[in-house]
Coordinates of C-alpha atoms and ligand atoms in Angstrom, one line a residue:
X982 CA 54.8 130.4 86.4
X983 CA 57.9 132.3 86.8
X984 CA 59.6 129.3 88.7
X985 CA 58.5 126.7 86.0
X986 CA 60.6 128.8 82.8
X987 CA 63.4 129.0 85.7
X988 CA 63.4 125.6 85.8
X989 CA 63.1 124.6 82.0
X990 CA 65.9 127.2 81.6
X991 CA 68.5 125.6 83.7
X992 CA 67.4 122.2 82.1
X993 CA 67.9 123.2 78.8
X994 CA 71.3 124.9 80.1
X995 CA 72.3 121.6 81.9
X996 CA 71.5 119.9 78.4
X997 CA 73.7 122.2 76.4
X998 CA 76.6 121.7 79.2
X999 CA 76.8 117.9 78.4
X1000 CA 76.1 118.2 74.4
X1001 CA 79.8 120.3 75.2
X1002 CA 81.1 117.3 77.9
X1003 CA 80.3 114.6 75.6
X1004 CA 81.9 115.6 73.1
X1005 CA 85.1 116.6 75.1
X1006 CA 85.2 113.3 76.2
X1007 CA 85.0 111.8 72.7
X1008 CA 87.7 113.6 71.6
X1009 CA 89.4 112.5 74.8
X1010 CA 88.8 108.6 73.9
X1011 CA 90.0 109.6 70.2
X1012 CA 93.1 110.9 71.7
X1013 CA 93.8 107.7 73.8
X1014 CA 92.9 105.1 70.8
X1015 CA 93.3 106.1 67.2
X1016 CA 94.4 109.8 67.3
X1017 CA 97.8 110.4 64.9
X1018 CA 100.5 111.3 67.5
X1019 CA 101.3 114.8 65.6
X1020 CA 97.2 115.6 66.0
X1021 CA 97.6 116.4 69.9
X1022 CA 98.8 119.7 69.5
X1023 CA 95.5 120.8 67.6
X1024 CA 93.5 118.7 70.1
X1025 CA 94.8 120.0 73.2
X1026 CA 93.9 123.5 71.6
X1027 CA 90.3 121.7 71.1
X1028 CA 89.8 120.7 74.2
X1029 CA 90.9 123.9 76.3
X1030 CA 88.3 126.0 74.2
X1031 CA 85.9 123.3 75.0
X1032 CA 86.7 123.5 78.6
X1033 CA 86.4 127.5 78.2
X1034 CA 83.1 127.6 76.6
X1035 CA 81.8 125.0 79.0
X1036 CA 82.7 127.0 81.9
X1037 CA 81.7 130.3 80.3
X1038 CA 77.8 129.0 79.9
X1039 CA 77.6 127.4 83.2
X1040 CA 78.6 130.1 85.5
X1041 CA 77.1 132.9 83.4
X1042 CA 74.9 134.9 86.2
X1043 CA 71.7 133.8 84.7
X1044 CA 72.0 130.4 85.8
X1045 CA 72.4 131.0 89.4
X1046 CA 69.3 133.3 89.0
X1047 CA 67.3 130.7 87.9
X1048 CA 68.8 128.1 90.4
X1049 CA 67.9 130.6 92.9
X1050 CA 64.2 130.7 91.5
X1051 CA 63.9 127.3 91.4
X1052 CA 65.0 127.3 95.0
X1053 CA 62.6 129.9 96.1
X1054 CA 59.3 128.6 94.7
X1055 CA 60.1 125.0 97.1
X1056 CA 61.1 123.0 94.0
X1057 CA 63.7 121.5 96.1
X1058 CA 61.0 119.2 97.8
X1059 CA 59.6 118.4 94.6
X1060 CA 60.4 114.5 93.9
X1061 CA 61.7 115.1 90.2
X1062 CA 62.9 118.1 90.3
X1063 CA 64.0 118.8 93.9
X1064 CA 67.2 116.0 93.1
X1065 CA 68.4 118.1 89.8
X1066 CA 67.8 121.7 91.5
X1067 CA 70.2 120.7 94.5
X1068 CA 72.7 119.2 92.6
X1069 CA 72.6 121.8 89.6
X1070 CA 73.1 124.2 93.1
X1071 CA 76.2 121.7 94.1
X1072 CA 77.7 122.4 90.3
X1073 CA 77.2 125.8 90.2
X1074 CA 78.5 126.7 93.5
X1075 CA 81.7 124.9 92.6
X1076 CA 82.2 126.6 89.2
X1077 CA 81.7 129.8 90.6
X1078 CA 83.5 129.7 93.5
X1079 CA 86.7 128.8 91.6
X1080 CA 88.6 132.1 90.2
X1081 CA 89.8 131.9 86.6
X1082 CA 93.1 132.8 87.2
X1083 CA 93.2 129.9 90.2
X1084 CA 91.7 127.5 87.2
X1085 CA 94.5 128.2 84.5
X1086 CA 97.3 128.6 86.9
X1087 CA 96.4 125.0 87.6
X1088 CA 95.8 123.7 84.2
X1089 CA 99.1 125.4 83.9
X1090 CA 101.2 123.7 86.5
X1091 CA 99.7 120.6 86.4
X1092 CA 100.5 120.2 82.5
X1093 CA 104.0 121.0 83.7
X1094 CA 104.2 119.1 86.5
X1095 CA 103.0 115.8 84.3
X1096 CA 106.1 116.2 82.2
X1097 CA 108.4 116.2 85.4
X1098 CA 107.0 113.2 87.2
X1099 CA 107.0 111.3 84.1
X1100 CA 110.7 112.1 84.1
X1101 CA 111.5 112.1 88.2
X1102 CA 109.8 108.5 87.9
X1103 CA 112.0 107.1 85.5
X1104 CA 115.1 108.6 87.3
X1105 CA 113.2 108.0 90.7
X1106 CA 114.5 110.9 92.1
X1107 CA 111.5 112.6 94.3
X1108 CA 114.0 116.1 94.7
X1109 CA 113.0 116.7 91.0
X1110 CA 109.1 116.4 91.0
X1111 CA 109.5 118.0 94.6
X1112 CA 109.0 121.7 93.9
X1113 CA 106.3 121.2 91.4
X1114 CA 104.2 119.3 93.7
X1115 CA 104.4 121.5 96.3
X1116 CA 103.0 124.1 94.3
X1117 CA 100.4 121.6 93.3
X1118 CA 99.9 121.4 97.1
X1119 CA 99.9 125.0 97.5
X1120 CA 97.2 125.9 94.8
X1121 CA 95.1 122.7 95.9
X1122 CA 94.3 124.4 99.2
X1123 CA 93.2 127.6 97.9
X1124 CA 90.9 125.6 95.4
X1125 CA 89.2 124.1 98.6
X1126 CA 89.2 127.5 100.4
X1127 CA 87.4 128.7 98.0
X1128 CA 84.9 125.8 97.5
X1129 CA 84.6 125.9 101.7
X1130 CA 85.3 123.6 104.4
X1131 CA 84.4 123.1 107.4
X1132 CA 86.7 120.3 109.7
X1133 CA 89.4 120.0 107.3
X1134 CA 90.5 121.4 104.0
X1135 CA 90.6 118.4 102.9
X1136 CA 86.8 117.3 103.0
X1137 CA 86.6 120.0 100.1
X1138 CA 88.5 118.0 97.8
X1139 CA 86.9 114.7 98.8
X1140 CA 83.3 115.9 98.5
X1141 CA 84.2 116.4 95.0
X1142 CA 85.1 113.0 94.2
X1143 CA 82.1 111.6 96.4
X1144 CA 79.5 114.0 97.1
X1145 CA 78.7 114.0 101.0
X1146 CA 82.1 111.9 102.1
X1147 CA 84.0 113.7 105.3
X1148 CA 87.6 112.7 106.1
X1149 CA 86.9 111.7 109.8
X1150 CA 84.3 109.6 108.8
X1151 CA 86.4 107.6 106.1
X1152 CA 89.6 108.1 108.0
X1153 CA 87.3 106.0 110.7
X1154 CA 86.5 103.7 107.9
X1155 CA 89.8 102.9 106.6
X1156 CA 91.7 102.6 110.1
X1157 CA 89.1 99.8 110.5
X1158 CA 89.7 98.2 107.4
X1159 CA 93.7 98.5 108.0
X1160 CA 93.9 97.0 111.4
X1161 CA 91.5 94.1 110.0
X1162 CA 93.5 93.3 106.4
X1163 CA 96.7 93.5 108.2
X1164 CA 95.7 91.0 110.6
X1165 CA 94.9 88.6 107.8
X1166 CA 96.7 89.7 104.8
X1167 CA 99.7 87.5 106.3
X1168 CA 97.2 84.3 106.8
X1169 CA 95.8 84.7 103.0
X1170 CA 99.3 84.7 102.0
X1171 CA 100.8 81.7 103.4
X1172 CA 97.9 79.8 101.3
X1173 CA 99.5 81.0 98.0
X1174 CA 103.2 80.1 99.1
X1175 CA 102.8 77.0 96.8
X1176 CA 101.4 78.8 93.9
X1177 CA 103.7 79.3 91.2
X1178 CA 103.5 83.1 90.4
X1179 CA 103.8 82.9 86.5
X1180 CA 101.7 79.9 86.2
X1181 CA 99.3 81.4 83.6
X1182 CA 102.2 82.6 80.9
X1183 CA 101.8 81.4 77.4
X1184 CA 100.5 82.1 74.3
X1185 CA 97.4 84.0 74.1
X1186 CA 96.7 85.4 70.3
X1187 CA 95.3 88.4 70.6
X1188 CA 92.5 88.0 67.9
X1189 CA 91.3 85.2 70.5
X1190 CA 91.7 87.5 73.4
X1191 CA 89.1 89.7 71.7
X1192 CA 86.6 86.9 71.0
X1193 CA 86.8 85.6 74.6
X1194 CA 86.2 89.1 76.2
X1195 CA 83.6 89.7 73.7
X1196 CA 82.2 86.6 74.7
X1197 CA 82.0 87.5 78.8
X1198 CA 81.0 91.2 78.3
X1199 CA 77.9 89.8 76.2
X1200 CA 77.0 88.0 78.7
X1201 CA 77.4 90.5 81.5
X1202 CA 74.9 92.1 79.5
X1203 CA 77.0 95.2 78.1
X1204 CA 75.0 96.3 74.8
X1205 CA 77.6 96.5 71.7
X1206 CA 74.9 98.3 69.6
X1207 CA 75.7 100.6 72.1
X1208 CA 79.2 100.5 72.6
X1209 CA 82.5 99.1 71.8
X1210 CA 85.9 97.9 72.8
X1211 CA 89.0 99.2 71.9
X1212 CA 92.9 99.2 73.0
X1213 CA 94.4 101.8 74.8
X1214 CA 97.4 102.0 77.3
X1215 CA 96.1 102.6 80.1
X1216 CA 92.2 100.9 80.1
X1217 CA 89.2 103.2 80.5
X1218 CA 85.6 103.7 80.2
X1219 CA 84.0 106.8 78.9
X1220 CA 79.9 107.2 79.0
X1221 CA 80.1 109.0 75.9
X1222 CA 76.5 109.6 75.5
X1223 CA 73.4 107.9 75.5
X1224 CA 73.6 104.8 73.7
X1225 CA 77.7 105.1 73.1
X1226 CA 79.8 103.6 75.5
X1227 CA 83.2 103.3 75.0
X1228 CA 85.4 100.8 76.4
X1229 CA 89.4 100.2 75.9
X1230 CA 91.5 97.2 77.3
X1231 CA 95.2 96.7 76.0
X1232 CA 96.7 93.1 75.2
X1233 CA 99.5 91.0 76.2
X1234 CA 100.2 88.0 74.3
X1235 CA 101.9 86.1 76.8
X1236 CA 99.2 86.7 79.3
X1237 CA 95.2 87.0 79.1
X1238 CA 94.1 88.1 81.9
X1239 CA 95.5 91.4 81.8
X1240 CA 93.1 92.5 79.3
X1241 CA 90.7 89.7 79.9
X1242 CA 90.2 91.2 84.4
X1243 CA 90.2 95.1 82.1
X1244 CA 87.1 93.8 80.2
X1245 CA 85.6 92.9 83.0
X1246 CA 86.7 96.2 85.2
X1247 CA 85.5 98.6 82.2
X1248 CA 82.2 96.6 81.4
X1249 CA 81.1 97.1 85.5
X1250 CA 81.2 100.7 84.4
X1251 CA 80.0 100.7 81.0
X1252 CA 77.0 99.0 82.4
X1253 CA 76.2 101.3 84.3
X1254 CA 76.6 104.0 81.8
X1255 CA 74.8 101.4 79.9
X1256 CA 71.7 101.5 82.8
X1257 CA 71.3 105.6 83.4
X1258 CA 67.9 106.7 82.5
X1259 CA 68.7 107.9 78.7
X1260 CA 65.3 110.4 79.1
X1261 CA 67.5 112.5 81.5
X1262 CA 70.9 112.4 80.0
X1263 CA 72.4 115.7 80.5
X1264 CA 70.4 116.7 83.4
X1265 CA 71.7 115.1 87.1
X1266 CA 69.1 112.1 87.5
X1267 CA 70.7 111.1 84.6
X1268 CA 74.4 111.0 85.5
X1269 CA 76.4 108.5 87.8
X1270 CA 76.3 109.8 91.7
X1271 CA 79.7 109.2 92.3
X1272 CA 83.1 107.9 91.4
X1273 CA 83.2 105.7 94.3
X1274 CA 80.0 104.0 93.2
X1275 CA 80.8 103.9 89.7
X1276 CA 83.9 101.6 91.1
X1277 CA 81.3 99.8 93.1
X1278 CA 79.8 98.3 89.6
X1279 CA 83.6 98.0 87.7
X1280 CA 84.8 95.6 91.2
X1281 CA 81.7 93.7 91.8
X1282 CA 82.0 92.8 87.9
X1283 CA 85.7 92.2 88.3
X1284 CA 86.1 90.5 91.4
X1285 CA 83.2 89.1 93.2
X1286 CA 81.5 87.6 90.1
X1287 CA 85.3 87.6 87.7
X1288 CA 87.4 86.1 90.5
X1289 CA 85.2 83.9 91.7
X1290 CA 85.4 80.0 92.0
X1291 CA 81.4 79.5 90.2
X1292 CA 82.4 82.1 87.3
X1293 CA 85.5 80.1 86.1
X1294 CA 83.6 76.8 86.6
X1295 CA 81.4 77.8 83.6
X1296 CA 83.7 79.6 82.0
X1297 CA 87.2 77.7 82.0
X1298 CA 86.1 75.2 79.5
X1299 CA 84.8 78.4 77.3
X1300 CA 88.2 80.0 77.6
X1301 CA 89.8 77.0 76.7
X1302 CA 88.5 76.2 73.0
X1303 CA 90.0 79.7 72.9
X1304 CA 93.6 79.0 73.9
X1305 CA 94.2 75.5 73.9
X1306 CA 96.9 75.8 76.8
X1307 CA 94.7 76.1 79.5
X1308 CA 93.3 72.9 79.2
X1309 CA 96.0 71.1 81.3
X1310 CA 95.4 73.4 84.0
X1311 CA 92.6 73.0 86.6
X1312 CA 90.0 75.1 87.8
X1313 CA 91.5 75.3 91.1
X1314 CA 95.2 75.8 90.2
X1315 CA 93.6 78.3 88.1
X1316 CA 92.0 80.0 90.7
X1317 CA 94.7 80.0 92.9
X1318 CA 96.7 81.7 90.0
X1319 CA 94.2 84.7 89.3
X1320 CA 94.1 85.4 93.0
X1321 CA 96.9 85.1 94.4
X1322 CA 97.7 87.4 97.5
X1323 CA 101.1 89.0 98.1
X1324 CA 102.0 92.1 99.6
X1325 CA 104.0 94.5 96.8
X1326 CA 105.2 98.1 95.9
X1327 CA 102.6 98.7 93.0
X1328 CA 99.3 99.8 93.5
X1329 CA 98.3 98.7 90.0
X1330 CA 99.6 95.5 90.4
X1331 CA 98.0 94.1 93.8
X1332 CA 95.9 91.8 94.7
X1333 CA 92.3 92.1 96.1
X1334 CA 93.4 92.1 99.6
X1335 CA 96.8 94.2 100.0
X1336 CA 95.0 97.2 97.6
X1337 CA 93.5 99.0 100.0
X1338 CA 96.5 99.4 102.0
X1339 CA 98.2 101.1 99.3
X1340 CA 94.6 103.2 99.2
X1341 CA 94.9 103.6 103.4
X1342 CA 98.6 105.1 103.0
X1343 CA 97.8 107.3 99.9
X1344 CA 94.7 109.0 102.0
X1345 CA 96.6 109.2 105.2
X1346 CA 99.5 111.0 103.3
X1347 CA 97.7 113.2 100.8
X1348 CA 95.2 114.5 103.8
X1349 CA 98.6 115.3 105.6
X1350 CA 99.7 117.1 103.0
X1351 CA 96.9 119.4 102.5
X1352 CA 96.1 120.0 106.2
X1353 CA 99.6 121.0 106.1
X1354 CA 100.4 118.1 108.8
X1355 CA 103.4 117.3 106.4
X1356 CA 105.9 119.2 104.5
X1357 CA 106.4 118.0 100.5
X1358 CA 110.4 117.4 101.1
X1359 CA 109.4 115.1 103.9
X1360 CA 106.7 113.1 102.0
X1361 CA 109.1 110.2 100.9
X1362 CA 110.7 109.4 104.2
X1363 CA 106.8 109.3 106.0
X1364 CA 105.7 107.5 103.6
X1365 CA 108.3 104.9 103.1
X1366 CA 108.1 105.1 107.1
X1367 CA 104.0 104.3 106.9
X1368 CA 104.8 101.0 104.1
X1369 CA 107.0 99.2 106.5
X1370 CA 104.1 99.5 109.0
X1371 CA 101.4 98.3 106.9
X1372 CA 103.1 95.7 104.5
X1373 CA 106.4 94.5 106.6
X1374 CA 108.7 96.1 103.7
X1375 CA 111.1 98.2 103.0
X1376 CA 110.7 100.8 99.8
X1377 CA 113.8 100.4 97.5
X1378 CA 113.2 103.5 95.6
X1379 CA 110.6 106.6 95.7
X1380 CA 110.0 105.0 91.7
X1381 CA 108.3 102.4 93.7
X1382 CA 107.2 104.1 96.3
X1383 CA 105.4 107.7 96.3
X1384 CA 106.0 108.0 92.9
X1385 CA 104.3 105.6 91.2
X1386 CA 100.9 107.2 90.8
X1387 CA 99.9 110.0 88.5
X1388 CA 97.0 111.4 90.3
X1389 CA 99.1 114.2 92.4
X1390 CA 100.9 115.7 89.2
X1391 CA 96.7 116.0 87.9
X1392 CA 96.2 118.0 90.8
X1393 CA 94.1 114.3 92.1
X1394 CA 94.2 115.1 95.8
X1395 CA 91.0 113.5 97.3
X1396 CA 90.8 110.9 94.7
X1397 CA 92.3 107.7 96.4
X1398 CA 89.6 106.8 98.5
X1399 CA 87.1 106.6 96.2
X1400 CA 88.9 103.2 95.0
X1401 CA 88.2 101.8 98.5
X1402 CA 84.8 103.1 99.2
X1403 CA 84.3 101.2 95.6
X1404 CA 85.7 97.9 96.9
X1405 CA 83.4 98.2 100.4
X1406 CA 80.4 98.6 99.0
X1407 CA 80.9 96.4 96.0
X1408 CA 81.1 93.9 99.1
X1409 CA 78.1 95.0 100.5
X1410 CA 76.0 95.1 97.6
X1411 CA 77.0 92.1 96.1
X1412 CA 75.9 90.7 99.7
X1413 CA 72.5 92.3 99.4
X1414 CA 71.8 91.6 95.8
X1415 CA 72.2 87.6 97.1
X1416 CA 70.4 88.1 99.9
X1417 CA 67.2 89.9 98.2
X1418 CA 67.4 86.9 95.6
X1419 CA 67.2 83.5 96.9
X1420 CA 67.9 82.4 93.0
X1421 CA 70.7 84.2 92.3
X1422 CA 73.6 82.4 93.1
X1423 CA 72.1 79.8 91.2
X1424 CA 71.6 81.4 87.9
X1425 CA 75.5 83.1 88.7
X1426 CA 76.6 79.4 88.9
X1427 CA 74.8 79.1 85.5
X1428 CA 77.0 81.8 83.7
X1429 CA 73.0 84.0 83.5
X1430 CA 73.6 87.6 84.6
X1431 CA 70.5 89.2 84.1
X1432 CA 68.7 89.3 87.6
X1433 CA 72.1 90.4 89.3
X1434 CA 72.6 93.0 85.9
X1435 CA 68.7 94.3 86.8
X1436 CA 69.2 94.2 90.9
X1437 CA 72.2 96.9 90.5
X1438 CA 70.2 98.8 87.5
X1439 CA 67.0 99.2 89.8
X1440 CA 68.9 99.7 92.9
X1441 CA 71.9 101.8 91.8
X1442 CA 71.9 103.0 88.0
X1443 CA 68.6 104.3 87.2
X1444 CA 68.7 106.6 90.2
X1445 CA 71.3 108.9 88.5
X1446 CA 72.4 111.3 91.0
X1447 CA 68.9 111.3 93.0
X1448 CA 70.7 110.2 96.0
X1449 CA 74.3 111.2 97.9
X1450 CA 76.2 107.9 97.7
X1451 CA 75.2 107.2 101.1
X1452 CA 71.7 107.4 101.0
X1453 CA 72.1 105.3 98.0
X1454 CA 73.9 102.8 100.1
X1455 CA 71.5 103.2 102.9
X1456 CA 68.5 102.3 100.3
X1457 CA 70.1 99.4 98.3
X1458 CA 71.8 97.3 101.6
X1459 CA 69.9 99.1 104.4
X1460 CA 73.0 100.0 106.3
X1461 CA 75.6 103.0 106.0
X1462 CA 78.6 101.6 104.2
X1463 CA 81.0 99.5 106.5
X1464 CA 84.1 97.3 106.3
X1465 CA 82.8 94.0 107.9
X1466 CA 81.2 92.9 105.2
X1467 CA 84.7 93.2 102.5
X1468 CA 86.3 91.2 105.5
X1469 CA 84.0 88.7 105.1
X1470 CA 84.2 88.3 101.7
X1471 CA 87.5 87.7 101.9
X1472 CA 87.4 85.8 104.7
X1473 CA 85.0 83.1 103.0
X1474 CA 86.8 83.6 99.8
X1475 CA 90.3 82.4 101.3
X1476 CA 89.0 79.8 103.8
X1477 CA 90.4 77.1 102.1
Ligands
ZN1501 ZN1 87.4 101.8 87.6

């Protein structure tokens, strides 16, 4: 049948596409770890004909024929294939939509524009990133003009990130959650005033660092025949291929939970690298769905099993034999010490709690910018305007204030949310995985990770990109995602 090559053509094609990705992306974890500094010039040259090549046999006209084909003989309501047709449609679409000169005009000012925020950071002078962001801006909107829109311009750039997400709805979704945090963010806080802030400095070698999150990641389950740590600046996880996941952290030797809460961050997503179906790597039911449920996995692992009171209960005296000089303090001054809430200027650096306000004012700024609601030389004064309102102070500098983050100079726009929409649903599906398994909290109390590991692996990794992230949502907890249940995880979590 004519429809059955199609499809075994574009499969084979969609193969070939990620035998390129993969090995882009190994070069890019080479670059971050053990690359020689005077190698990047010859690696950027890598990657960009890479890039080229990748783009030049995914939008050549014979794939959309066969996409078409595939499309024409019904294969869309076929269970196995119907899921890779439409999303091979979604990848297509974009790729040919985009004009070349649009795609290395970008490349083009965005390398440029990396370069001067680096250097209008340091100064923190806004005026000289100004003018290249604005450009940015500029060429951002005809990218999503010509992938399409709909309501807003911007719902272009967010479907990217998270396939199916619309601004009003999360703009609905993240009002919520602001007017609930910022009634409690000031009643979580007052429970910390007694906490001393560096109460976990001291000496941490980092050989032991390595054992101990060795140790955890083990028994979260990550597979180190199939994947490794290493150090980096900034930490990342990259799903390198099947059976290769690579992980990097970066140590402090006066402080191990920097690298120790990375470990943890990095593993959620190696596992569920770790737990795609390896028989359809390259193809769509074999890749994540989205980024904002790949952070789902990296914050449940973090934060509602890694911050929690019944992890460090087992695993205090573990960390311990490691460095002696937490064996004066307590579990619960420990506690108090790796969750401490406080309102602050860095997004990197907050708490659970006050994050997704600095994720609320980075979505309501950036979708301002591109529906063209705000002008770029007026971006510091709104949002300095917009902090006051949602954390009670005043920015000192634009350094720590809108520009802190990189994601703009990248071209990012659409981005931020998908942080948030991670947080929420990690909530939500940590509550479900609970509430399916009358066991589990049980075997969590234990320091056992396996039924929660096989509960996200059956109801969120093997499913690849079958489902938009909010059927997935809909399928694993039963209910669209929503903020209440976040609230009342930190709600029960600071009740004390
Ligand atoms: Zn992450």
């Amino acid at each position: 049948m004519k429809s059955e090559a199609a499809y075994n053509d574009l499969l084979k094609r969609s193969r070939e596409v990620s035998l390129i990705s993969s090995t882009t992306s190994l070069l890019g974890w080479d670059q971050e770890t053990y690359m020689p500094e005077a190698g990047v010039d010859y690696r950027a040259e890598q990657m960009g004909y890479f890039a080229g090549l990748r783009h030049r046999i995914w939008t050549a006209p014979e794939v959309g024929d066969w996409i078409k084909s595939c499309e024409d003989a019904g294969l869309l309501n076929d269970a196995e294939r119907g899921p890779n047709v439409r999303e091979l449609r979604r990848d297509y679409d974009r790729a040919v939509k985009t004009p070349p000169d649009l795609v290395e005009e970008l490349a083009r000012v965005t390398t440029m524009a990396q370069q001067s925020w680096q250097e209008a950071r340091k100064e923190s002078k806004f005026g000289k990133f100004a003018p290249l962001l604005d450009k940015i801006i500029e060429l951002t909107r005809r990218q999503a003009d010509c992938w399409g829109w709909k309501e807003s311009r911007y719902d272009a750039l967010l479907d990217y990130y998270e396939p199916g997400a619309t601004s009003t709805e999360t703009a609905k979704l993240l009002g919520d959650l602001a007017g609930k945090l910022s009634a409690l963010i000031p009643i979580f806080q007052k429970k910390f005033e007694k906490v001393p802030a560096n109460r976990l400095k001291g000496n941490y070698a980092k050989a032991e660092q390595q054992a101990f999150n060795r140790e955890v990641a083990t028994a979260f389950g990550f597979d180190f025949a199939a994947g490794r740590i290493d150090a980096s600046t900034h930490p990342f996880c990259s799903g390198v291929g099947p059976k290769d996941c690579r992980m990097t952290t970066r140590y402090d030797e006066t402080d191990f939970t920097d690298s120790f809460f990375s470990v943890l961050h990095e593993c959620g997503h190696g596992l569920y690298d770790q737990g795609l179906n390896t028989d359809h790597f390259g193809t769509p039911l074999g890749e994540a769905v989205s980024l904002g449920i790949h952070e789902t996995q990296s914050r449940l692992w973090e934060n509602q099993v890694g911050r929690s009171r019944a992890f460090w209960k087992h695993w205090l005296p573990l960390a311990g034999k490691h460095f002696p000089g937490l064996q004066k303090i307590g579990g619960d001054e420990f506690w108090l010490a790796i969750n401490r809430v406080e309102p602050s200027f860095i997004r990197v650096d907050a708490d659970e709690a006050t994050y997704n306000l600095h994720i609320v004012l980075r979505f309501e700024m950036e979708k301002k910018l591109i529906e063209g609601e705000l002008k770029t030389a007026d971006l510091p004064a709104a949002w300095n305007a917009r902090f006051e309102e949602l954390f009670g102070l005043k920015v000192p500098d634009d350094a720590r204030g809108c520009l802190q983050d990189i994601h703009w100079s990248g071209g990012g726009f659409g981005y931020f949310p998908t942080y948030t929409l991670g947080n929420l649903n990690a909530a939500q599906l940590y509550r479900a995985a609970l509430k399916q398994n009358a066991g589990l909290q049980g075997e969590l109390d234990r320091g056992a990770y396996g039924s929660l590991r096989q509960w996200l692996k059956t109801n969120v990794h093997q499913h690849g990109r079958r489902y938009l992230p909010r059927e997935l949502m809909q399928k694993a907890t039963g209910e669209p995602t929503r903020a209440d249940y976040f609230i009342d995880y930190l709600k029960a979590k600071f009740d004390f």
